[in-house]
Short mmCIF file of C-alpha atoms and ligand atoms in Angstrom, two decimals:
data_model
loop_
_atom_site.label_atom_id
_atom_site.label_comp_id
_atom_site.label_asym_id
_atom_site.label_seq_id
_atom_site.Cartn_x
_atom_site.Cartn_y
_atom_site.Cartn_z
CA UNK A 449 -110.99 -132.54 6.50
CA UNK A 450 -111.19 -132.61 3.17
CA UNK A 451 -108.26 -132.86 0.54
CA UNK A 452 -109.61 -130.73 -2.36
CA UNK A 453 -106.46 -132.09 -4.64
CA UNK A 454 -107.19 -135.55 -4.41
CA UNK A 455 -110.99 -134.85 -4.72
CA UNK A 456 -110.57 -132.92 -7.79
CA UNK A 457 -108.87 -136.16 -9.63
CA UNK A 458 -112.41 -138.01 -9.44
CA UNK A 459 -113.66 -135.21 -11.80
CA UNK A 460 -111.73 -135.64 -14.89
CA UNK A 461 -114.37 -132.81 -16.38
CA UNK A 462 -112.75 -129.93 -14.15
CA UNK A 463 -109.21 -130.86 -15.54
CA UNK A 464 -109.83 -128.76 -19.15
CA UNK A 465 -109.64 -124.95 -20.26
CA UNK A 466 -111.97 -123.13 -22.11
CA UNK A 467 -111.19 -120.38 -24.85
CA UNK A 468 -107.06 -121.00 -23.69
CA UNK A 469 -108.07 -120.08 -20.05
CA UNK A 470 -108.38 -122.96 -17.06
CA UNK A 471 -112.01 -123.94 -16.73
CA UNK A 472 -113.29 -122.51 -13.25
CA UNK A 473 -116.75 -124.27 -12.91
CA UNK A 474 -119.10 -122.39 -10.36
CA UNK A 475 -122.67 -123.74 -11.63
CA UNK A 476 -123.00 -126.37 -9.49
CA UNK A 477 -126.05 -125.50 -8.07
CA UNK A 478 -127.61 -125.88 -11.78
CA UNK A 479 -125.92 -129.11 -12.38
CA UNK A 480 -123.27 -131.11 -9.83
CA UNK A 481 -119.84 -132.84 -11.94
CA UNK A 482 -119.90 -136.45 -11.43
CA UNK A 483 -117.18 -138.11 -9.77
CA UNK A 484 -115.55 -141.08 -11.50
CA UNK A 485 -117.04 -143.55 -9.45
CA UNK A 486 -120.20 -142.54 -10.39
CA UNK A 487 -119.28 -142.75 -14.04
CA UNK A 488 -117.83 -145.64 -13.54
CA UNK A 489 -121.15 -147.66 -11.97
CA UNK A 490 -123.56 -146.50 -14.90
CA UNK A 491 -120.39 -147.79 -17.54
CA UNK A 492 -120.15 -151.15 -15.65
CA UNK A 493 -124.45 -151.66 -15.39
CA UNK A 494 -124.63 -151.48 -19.09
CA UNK A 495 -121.14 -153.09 -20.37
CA UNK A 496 -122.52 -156.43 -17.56
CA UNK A 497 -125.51 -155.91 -16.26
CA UNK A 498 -128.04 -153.98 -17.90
CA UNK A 499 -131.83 -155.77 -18.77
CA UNK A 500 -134.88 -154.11 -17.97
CA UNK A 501 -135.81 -154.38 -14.44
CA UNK A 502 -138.72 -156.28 -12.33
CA UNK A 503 -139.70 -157.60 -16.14
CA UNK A 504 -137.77 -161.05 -16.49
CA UNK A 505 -136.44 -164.05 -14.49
CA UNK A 506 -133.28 -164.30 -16.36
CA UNK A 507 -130.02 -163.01 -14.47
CA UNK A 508 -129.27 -160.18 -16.15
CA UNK A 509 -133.00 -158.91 -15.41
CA UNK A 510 -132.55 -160.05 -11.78
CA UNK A 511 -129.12 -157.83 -11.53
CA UNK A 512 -131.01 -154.96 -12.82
CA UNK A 513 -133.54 -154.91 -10.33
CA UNK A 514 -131.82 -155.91 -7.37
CA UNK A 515 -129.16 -152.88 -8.39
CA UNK A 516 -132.51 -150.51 -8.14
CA UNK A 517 -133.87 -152.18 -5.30
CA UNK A 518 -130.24 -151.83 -3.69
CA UNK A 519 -130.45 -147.89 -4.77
CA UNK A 520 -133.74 -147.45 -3.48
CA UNK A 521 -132.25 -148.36 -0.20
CA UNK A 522 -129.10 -146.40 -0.43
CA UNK A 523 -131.59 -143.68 -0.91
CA UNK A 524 -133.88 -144.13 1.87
CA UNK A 525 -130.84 -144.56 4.48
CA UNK A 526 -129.23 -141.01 2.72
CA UNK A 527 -132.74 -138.95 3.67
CA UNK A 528 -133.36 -141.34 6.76
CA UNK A 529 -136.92 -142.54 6.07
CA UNK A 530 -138.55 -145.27 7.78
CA UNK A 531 -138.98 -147.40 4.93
CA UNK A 532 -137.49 -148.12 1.15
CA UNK A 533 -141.15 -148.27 0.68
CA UNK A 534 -141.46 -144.41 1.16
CA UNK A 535 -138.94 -143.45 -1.48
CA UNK A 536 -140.29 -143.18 -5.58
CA UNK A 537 -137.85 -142.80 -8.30
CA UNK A 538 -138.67 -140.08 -10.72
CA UNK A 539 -136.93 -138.63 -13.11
CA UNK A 540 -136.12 -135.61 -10.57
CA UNK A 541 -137.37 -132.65 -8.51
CA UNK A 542 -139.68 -131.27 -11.32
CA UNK A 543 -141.27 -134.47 -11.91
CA UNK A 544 -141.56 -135.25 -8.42
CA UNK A 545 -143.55 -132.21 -7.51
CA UNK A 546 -145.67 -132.13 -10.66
CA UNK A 547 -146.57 -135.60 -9.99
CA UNK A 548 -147.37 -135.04 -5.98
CA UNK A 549 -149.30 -131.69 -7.15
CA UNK A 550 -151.50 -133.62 -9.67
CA UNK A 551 -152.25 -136.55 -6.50
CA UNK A 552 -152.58 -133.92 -3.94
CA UNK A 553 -155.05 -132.32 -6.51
CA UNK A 554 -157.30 -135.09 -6.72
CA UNK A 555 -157.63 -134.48 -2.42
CA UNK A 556 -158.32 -130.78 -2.48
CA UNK A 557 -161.94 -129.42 -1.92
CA UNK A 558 -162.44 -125.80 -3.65
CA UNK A 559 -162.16 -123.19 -0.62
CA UNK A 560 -159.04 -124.74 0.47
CA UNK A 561 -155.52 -123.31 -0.01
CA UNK A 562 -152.01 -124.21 -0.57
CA UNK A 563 -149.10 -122.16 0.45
CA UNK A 564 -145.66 -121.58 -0.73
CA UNK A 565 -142.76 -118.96 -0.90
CA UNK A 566 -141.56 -115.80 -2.55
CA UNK A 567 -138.73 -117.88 -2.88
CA UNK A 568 -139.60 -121.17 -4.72
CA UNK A 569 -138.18 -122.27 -8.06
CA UNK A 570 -140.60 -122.40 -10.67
CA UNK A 571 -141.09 -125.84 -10.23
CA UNK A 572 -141.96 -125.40 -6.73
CA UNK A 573 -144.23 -122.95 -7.68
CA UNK A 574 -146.28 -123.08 -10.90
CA UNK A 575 -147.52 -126.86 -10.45
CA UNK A 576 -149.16 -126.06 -7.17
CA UNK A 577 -150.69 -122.73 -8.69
CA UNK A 578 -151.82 -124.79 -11.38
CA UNK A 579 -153.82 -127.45 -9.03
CA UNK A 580 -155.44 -124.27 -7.42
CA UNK A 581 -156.56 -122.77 -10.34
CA UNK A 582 -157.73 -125.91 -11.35
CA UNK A 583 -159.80 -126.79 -8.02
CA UNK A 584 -160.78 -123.60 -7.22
CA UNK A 585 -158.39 -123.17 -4.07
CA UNK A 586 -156.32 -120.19 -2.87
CA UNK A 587 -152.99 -120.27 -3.51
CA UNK A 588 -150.31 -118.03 -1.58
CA UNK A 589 -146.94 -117.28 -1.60
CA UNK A 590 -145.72 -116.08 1.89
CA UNK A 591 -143.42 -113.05 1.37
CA UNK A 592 -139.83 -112.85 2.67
CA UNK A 593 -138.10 -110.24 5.11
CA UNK A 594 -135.70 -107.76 4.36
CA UNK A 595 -132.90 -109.99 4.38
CA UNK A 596 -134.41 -112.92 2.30
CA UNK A 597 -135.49 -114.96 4.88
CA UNK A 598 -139.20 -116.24 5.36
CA UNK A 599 -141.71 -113.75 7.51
CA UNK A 600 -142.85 -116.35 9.51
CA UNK A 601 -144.92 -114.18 11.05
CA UNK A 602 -146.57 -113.36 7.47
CA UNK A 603 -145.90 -117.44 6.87
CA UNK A 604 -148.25 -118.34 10.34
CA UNK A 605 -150.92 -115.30 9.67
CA UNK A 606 -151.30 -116.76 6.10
CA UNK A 607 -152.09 -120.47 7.86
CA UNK A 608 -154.06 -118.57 10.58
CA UNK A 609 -156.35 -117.02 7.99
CA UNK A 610 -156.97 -119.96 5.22
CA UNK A 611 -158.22 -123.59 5.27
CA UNK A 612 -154.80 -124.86 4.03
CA UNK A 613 -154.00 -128.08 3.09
CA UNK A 614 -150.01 -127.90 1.96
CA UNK A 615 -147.77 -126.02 2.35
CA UNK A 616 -144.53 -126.49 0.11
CA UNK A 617 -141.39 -125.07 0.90
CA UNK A 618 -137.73 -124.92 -0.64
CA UNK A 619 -134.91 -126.17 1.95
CA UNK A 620 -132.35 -124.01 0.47
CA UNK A 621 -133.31 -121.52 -2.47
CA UNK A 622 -131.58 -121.54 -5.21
CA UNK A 623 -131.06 -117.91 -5.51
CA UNK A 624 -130.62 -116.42 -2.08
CA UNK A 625 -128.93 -119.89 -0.88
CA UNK A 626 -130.95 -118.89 2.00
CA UNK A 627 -131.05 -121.92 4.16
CA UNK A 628 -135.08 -122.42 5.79
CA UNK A 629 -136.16 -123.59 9.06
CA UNK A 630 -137.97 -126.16 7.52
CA UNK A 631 -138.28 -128.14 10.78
CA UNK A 632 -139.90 -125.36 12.47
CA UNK A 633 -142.33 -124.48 9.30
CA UNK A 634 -143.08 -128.40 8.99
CA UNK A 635 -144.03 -128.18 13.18
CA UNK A 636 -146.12 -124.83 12.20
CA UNK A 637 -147.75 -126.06 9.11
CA UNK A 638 -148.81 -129.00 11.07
CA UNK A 639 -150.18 -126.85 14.08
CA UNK A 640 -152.32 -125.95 11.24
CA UNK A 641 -153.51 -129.44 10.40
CA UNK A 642 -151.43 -128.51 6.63
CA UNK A 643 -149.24 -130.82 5.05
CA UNK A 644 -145.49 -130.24 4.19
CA UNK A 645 -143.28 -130.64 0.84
CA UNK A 646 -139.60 -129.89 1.20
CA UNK A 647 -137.69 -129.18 -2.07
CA UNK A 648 -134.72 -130.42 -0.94
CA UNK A 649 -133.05 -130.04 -4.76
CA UNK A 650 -130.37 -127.55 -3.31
CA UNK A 651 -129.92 -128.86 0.10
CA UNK A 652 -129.51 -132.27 -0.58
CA UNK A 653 -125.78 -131.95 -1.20
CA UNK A 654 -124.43 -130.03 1.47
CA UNK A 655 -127.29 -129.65 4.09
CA UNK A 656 -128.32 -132.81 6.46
CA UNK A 657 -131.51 -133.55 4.51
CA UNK A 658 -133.65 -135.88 7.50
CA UNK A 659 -137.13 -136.75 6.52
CA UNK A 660 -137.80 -137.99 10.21
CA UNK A 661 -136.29 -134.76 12.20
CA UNK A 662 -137.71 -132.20 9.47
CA UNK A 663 -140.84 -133.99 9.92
CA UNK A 664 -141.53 -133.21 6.62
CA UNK A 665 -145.00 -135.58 4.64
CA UNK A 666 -143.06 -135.55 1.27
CA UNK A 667 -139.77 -134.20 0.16
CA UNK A 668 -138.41 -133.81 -3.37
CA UNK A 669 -134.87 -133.91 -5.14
CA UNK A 670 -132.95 -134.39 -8.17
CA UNK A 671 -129.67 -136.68 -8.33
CA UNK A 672 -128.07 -134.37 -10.85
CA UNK A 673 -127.73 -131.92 -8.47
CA UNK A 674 -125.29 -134.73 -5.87
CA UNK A 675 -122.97 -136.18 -8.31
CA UNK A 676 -125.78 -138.92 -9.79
CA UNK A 677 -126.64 -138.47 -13.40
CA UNK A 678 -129.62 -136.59 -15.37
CA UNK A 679 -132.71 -137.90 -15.47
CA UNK A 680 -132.97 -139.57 -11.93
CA UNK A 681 -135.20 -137.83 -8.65
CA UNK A 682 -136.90 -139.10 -5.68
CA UNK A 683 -139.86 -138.22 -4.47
CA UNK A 684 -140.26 -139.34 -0.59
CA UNK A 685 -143.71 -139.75 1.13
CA UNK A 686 -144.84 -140.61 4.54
CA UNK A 687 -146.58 -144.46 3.80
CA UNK A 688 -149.64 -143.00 5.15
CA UNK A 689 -149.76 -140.00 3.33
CA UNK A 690 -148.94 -142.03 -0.13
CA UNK A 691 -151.16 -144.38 1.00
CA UNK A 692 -153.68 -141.84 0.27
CA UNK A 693 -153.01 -140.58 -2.96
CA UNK A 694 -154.22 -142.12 -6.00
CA UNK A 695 -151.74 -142.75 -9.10
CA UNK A 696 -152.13 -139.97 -12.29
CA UNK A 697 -149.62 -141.89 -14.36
CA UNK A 698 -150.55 -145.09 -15.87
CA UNK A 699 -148.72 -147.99 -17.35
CA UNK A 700 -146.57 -150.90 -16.81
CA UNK A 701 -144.99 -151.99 -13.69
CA UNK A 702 -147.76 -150.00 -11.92
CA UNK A 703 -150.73 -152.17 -12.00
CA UNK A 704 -151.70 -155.75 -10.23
CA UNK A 705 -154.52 -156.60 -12.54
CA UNK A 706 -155.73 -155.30 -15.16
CA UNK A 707 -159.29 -155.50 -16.79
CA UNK A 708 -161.95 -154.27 -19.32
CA UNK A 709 -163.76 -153.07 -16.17
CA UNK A 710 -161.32 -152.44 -13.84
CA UNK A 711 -157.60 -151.73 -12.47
CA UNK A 712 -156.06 -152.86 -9.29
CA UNK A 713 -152.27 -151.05 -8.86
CA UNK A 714 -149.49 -152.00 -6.94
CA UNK A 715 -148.20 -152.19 -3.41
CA UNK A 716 -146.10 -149.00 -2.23
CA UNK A 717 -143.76 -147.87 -4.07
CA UNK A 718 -144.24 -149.61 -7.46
CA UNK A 719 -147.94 -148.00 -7.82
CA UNK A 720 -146.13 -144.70 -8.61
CA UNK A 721 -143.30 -145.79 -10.65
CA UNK A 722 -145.60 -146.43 -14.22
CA UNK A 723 -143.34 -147.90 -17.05
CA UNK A 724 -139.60 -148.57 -17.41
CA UNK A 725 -137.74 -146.46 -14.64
CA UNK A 726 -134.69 -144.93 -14.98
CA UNK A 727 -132.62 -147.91 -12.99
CA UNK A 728 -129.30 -147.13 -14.21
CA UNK A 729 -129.71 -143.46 -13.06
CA UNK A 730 -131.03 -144.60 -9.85
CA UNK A 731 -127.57 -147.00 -9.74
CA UNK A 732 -125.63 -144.11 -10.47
CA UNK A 733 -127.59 -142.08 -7.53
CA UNK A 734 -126.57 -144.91 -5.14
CA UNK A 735 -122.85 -144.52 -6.74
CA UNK A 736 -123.32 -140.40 -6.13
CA UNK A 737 -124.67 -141.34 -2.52
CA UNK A 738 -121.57 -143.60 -1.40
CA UNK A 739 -118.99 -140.99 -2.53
CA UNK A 740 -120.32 -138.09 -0.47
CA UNK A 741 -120.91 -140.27 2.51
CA UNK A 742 -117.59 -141.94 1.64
CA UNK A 743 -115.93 -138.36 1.58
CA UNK A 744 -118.50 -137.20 4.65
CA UNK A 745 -121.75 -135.54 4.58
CA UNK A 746 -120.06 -133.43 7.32
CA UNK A 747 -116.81 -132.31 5.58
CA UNK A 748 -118.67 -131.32 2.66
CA UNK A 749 -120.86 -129.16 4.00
CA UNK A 750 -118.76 -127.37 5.82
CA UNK A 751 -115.98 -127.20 3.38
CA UNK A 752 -118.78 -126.18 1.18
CA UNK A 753 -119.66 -123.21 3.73
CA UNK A 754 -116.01 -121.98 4.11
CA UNK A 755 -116.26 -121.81 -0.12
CA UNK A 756 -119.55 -119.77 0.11
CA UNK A 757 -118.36 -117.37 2.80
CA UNK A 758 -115.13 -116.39 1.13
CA UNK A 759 -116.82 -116.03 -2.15
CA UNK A 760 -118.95 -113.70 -0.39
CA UNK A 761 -116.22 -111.46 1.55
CA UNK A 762 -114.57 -111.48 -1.47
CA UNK A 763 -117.64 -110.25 -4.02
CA UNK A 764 -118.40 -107.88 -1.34
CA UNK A 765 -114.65 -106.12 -1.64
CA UNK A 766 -116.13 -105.40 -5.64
CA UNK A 767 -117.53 -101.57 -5.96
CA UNK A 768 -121.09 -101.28 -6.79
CA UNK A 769 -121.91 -105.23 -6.56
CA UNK A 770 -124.53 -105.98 -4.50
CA UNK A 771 -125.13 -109.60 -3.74
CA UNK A 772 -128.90 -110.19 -3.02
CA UNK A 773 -129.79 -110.94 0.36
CA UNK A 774 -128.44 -111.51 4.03
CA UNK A 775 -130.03 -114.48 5.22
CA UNK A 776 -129.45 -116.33 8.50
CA UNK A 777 -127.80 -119.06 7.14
CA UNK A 778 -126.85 -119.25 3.37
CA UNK A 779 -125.67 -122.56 1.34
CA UNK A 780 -124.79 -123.79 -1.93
CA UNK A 781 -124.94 -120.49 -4.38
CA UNK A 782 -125.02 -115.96 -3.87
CA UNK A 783 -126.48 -114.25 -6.54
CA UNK A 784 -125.45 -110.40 -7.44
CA UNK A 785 -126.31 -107.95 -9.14
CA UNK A 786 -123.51 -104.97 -10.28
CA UNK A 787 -124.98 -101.37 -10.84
CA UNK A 788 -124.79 -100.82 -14.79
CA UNK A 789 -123.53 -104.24 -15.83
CA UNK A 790 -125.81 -106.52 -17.02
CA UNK A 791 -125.82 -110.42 -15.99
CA UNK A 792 -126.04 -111.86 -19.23
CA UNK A 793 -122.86 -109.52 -20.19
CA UNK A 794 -121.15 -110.59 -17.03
CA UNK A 795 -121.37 -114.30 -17.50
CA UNK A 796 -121.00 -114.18 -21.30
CA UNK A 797 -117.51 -111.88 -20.49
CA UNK A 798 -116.41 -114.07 -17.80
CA UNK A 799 -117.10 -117.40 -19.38
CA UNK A 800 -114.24 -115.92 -22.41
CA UNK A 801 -111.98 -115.85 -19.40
CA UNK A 802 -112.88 -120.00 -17.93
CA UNK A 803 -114.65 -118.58 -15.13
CA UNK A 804 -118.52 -120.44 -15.21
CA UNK A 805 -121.46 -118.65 -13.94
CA UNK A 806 -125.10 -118.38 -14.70
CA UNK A 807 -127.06 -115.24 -15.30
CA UNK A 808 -130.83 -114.72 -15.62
CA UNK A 809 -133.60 -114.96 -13.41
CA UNK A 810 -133.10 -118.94 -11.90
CA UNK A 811 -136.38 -119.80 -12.59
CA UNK A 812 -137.16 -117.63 -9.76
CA UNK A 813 -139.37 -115.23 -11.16
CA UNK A 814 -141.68 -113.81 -8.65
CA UNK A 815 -138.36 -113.79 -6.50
CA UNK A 816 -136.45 -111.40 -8.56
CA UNK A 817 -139.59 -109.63 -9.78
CA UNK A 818 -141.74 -109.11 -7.21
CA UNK A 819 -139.79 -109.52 -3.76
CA UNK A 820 -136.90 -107.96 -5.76
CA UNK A 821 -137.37 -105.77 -8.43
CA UNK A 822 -134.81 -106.84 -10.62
CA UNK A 823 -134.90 -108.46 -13.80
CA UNK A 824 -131.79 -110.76 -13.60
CA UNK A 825 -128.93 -111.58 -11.27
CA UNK A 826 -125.47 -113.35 -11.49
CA UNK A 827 -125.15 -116.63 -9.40
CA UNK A 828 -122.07 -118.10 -8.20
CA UNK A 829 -122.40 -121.69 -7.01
CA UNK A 830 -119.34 -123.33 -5.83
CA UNK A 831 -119.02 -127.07 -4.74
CA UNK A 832 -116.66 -129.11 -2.87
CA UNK A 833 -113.98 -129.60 -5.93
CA UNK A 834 -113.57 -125.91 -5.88
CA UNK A 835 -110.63 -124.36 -4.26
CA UNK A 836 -110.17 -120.95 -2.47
CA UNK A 837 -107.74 -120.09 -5.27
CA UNK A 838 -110.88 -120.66 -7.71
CA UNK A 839 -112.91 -117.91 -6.22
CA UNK A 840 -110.05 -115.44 -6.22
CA UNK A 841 -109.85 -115.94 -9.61
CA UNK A 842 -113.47 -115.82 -10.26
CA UNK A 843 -113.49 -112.74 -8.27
CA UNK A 844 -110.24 -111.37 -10.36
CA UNK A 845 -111.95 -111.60 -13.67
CA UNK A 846 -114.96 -110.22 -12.26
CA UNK A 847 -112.89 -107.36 -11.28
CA UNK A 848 -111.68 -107.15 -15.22
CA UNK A 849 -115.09 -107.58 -16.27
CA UNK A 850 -116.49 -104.86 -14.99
CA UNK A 851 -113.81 -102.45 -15.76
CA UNK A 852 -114.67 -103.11 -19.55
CA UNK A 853 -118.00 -102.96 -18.81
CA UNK A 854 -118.06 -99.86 -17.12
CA UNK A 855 -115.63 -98.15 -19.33
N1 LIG B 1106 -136.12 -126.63 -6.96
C1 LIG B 1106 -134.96 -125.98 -6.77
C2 LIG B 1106 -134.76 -125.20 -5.51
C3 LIG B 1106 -133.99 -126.01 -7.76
O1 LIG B 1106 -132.84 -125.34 -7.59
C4 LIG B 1106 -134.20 -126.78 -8.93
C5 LIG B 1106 -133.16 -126.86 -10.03
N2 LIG B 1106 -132.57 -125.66 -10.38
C6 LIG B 1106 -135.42 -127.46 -9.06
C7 LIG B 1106 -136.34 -127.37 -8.05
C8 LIG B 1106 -135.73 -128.27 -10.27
O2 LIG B 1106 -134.85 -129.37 -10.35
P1 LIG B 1106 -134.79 -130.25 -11.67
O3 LIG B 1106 -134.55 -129.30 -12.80
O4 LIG B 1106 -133.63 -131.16 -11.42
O5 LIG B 1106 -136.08 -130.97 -11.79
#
C-alpha cells in the first residue's frame, strides 16, 4: 500500500497554490514531479562530483563516469535487458526514435514497409514516415476499433499484405491511455519476420515495462516522464539488432580511431552515445529509478489505476462530457471532450481555479483527426502523489466550468 501523505512530502512542487487556489497537478503524463531524492542526487553530482565523464583519469572524472556507468545499470535491471550493453542514453523518447529511424533507414530497401498506429505520438510517427518517404517504402498506420484499441485483425492483414520490416508501436498512448498488447503484436510482427519498437514513454511509470517478456528489438523512453529530470532517454536494443545498425551521429566518445581515410567506432553502447552525454540526467534517472522501486513498481501502478478509474466514474457523472475511448485496459491519462466547450477554454478556466490539465491535440494528430474527428480534447493525467480528494476537486471545478461556459 501506498501512503499518498508521506509520498506527497518528497514533492515539495505540489505543496503551492496558484491564482489563491491549491495547485491540483494532473499533467503528469506530459511531465512527472521529481521527488526530492531525485533532486537531491543531481544537487550532490555537481556540488562533489561533477567532471566530464569517460574523458579524464583524475577522480572527479572517474566519479562521473562510474555514476553513469552505475545508471546505465540501474537502467538495464528497471527494463530487464540482458545486458548494460543494450541500453543508450539519449536525451529521451524523441531522440531515441529519431535516431533508431535514421539507423533503421540506412537497412531499408525501397518496396519495403514500416508499420505503426492510429495511435502514436508524433514522435512515434513522423520520423518513421519520414525514413519511408525518404527510401521509397510504404508506410502504414494500422487503424483502431471502436473502442480505441488496435484492430489486430487490420494490424496482421496489414503485415500479411506488405514486405515489412518494423513495426513501431506505443505501449500505452498518451491520449486514449489505452494500454497495448505489445507482447502479442511483438510475437505477430515477428511471425512476419518484422521488427518491433515499443514507445514505452507512458508506460514506463506505472506499467511493468520487460524488454525480455515483451520481446520487443528496441524500446524507447524518456526519464522526465518517471521522476528523472529533462533531457535524459534510453533507447534499448537487442545487441544483435544494434550490432547491425550503423551510427548517424558523429563525434567524441563515439569513435576508436580516427583518420584522414578512415573511422573505426566504438564497442556497444559507446558507438551511439557521440559527444558529452547527459550523465547527471542519467544519475538523476538512476535516483528516479530507486524511488519507484523503493516505493514499488507494484503499488504504483495499481494505486495509479484506482486514480484513473475514479477519475473516470467521476468525469462520466458530468452531462454532455464524453471521454474518448473504452479500451481494454487504460493507464496513466483520459482525454474528453464536452459538447460546446472548448478544451483550450476548459483548461485555461480550470487552471484560474489550481486545477492542471492540458488541452489540444497531444501531438496525436492523425488520432484526433482522422480516427476521431475532433480537433482537440482535454486530458487528465493523474500520478501516484495525487489523492482521490484531488480528482473530486478536479471534477468539482469542471462542474463550475462548464456551467459558465455553457451559460
Ligand atoms: N511517445 C509518447 C507516447 C509520449 O507520450 C511522448 C511524450 N508526450 C513522447 C513519445 C515523446 O517524449 P519526449 O517528449 O520526452 O521525447
Amino acid at each position: 500500500m501506498l501512503n499518498v501523505e508521506a509520498v506527497r512530502d518528497d514533492f515539495p512542487v505540489l505543496e503551492q497554490e496558484v491564482f489563491g487556489r491549491p495547485l491540483v497537478y494532473l499533467d503528469s503524463a506530459a511531465t512527472m514531479q521529481m521527488p526530492k531524492p531525485v533532486l537531491d542526487a543531481v544537487v550532490r553530482h555537481y556540488t562533489h562530483d561533477n567532471a566530464n565523464v569517460h574523458r579524464g583519469i583524475h577522480a572527479l572524472s572517474e566519479r562521473s563516469t562510474r555514476a553513469l556507468e552505475d545508471a546505465r545499470e540501474r537502467a538495464r535491471a528497471f527494463i530487464n535487458a540482458e545486458s548494460a550493453d543494450e541500453v543508450v542514453f539519449t536525451s529521451g523518447t524523441t531522440g531515441s526514435l529519431n535516431m533508431l529511424a535514421d539507423m533503421w533507414a540506412q537497412t531499408m530497401r525501397p518496396g519495403t514497409a514500416i508499420v505503426v498506429t492510429m495511435m502514436e505520438h508524433h514522435a512515434n510517427f513522423v520520423p518513421w514516415q519520414q525514413a519511408c518517404a525518404r527510401k521509397g517504402c510504404a508506410f502504414c498506420a494500422a487503424p483502431l476499433d471502436a473502442n480505441g484499441d488496435i484492430d489486430l485483425a487490420a494490424f496482421e492483414e496489414l503485415l500479411e499484405g506488405h514486405d515489412v520490416s518494423l513495426v513501431s508501436v506505443a505501449h500505452v498512448s498518451n491520449v486514449l491511455g489505452t494500454v497495448n498488447p505489445v507482447r502479442a503484436i511483438a510475437a505477430l510482427a515477428h511471425a512476419h519476420g518484422a521488427a518491433v519498437v515499443v514507445d514505452a514513454a507512458q508506460s514506463v511509470r506505472h506499467e511493468r515495462v520487460d524488454v525480455r517478456a515483451i520481446d520487443c528489438d528496441f524500446l524507447a523512453f524518456s526519464g522526465h516522464k518517471m521522476g528523472a529530470p529533462t533531457g535524459i532517454g534510453v533507447l534499448y536494443g537487442k545487441r544483435a539488432m544494434l550490432e547491425r545498425l550503423r551510427p548517424v551521429r558523429f563525434g567524441g566518445e563515439m569513435v576508436e580511431d580516427v583518420r584522414v581515410g578512415k573511422t573505426t567506432f566504438e564497442e556497444l553502447p559507446l558507438r551511439f552515445e557521440a559527444g558529452t552525454p547527459n550523465y547527471v540526467g542519467a544519475i538523476g534517472l538512476a535516483a528516479a529509478i530507486d524511488y519507484l522501486e523503493q516505493m514499488g513498481r507494484d503499488n504504483v501502478r495499481a494505486y495509479e489505476h484506482e486514480l484513473l478509474a475514479y477519475a473516470e466514474q467521476r468525469l462520466g457523472e458530468i452531462d454532455g462530457l464524453q471521454v474518448l475511448g473504452n479500451p481494454q485496459h487504460r493507464a496513466g491519462c483520459l482525454s474528453f471532450t464536452v459538447e460546446g466547450a472548448h478544451p483550450f477554454d476548459i483548461a485555461t478556466l480550470a487552471d484560474k481555479l489550481g486545477i492542471a490539465l492540458r488541452s489540444g491535440n497531444q501531438c496525436a494528430q492523425p488520432l484526433l483527426y482522422e480516427a476521431y474527428d475532433v480537433q482537440s480534447i482535454t486530458r487528465m493525467s493523474p500520478a501516484f502523489y495525487n489523492t482521490m480528494g484531488e480528482i473530486d476537486r478536479a471534477v468539482d471545478v469542471l462542474e463550475y466550468v462548464l456551467k459558465l461556459l455553457h451559460r
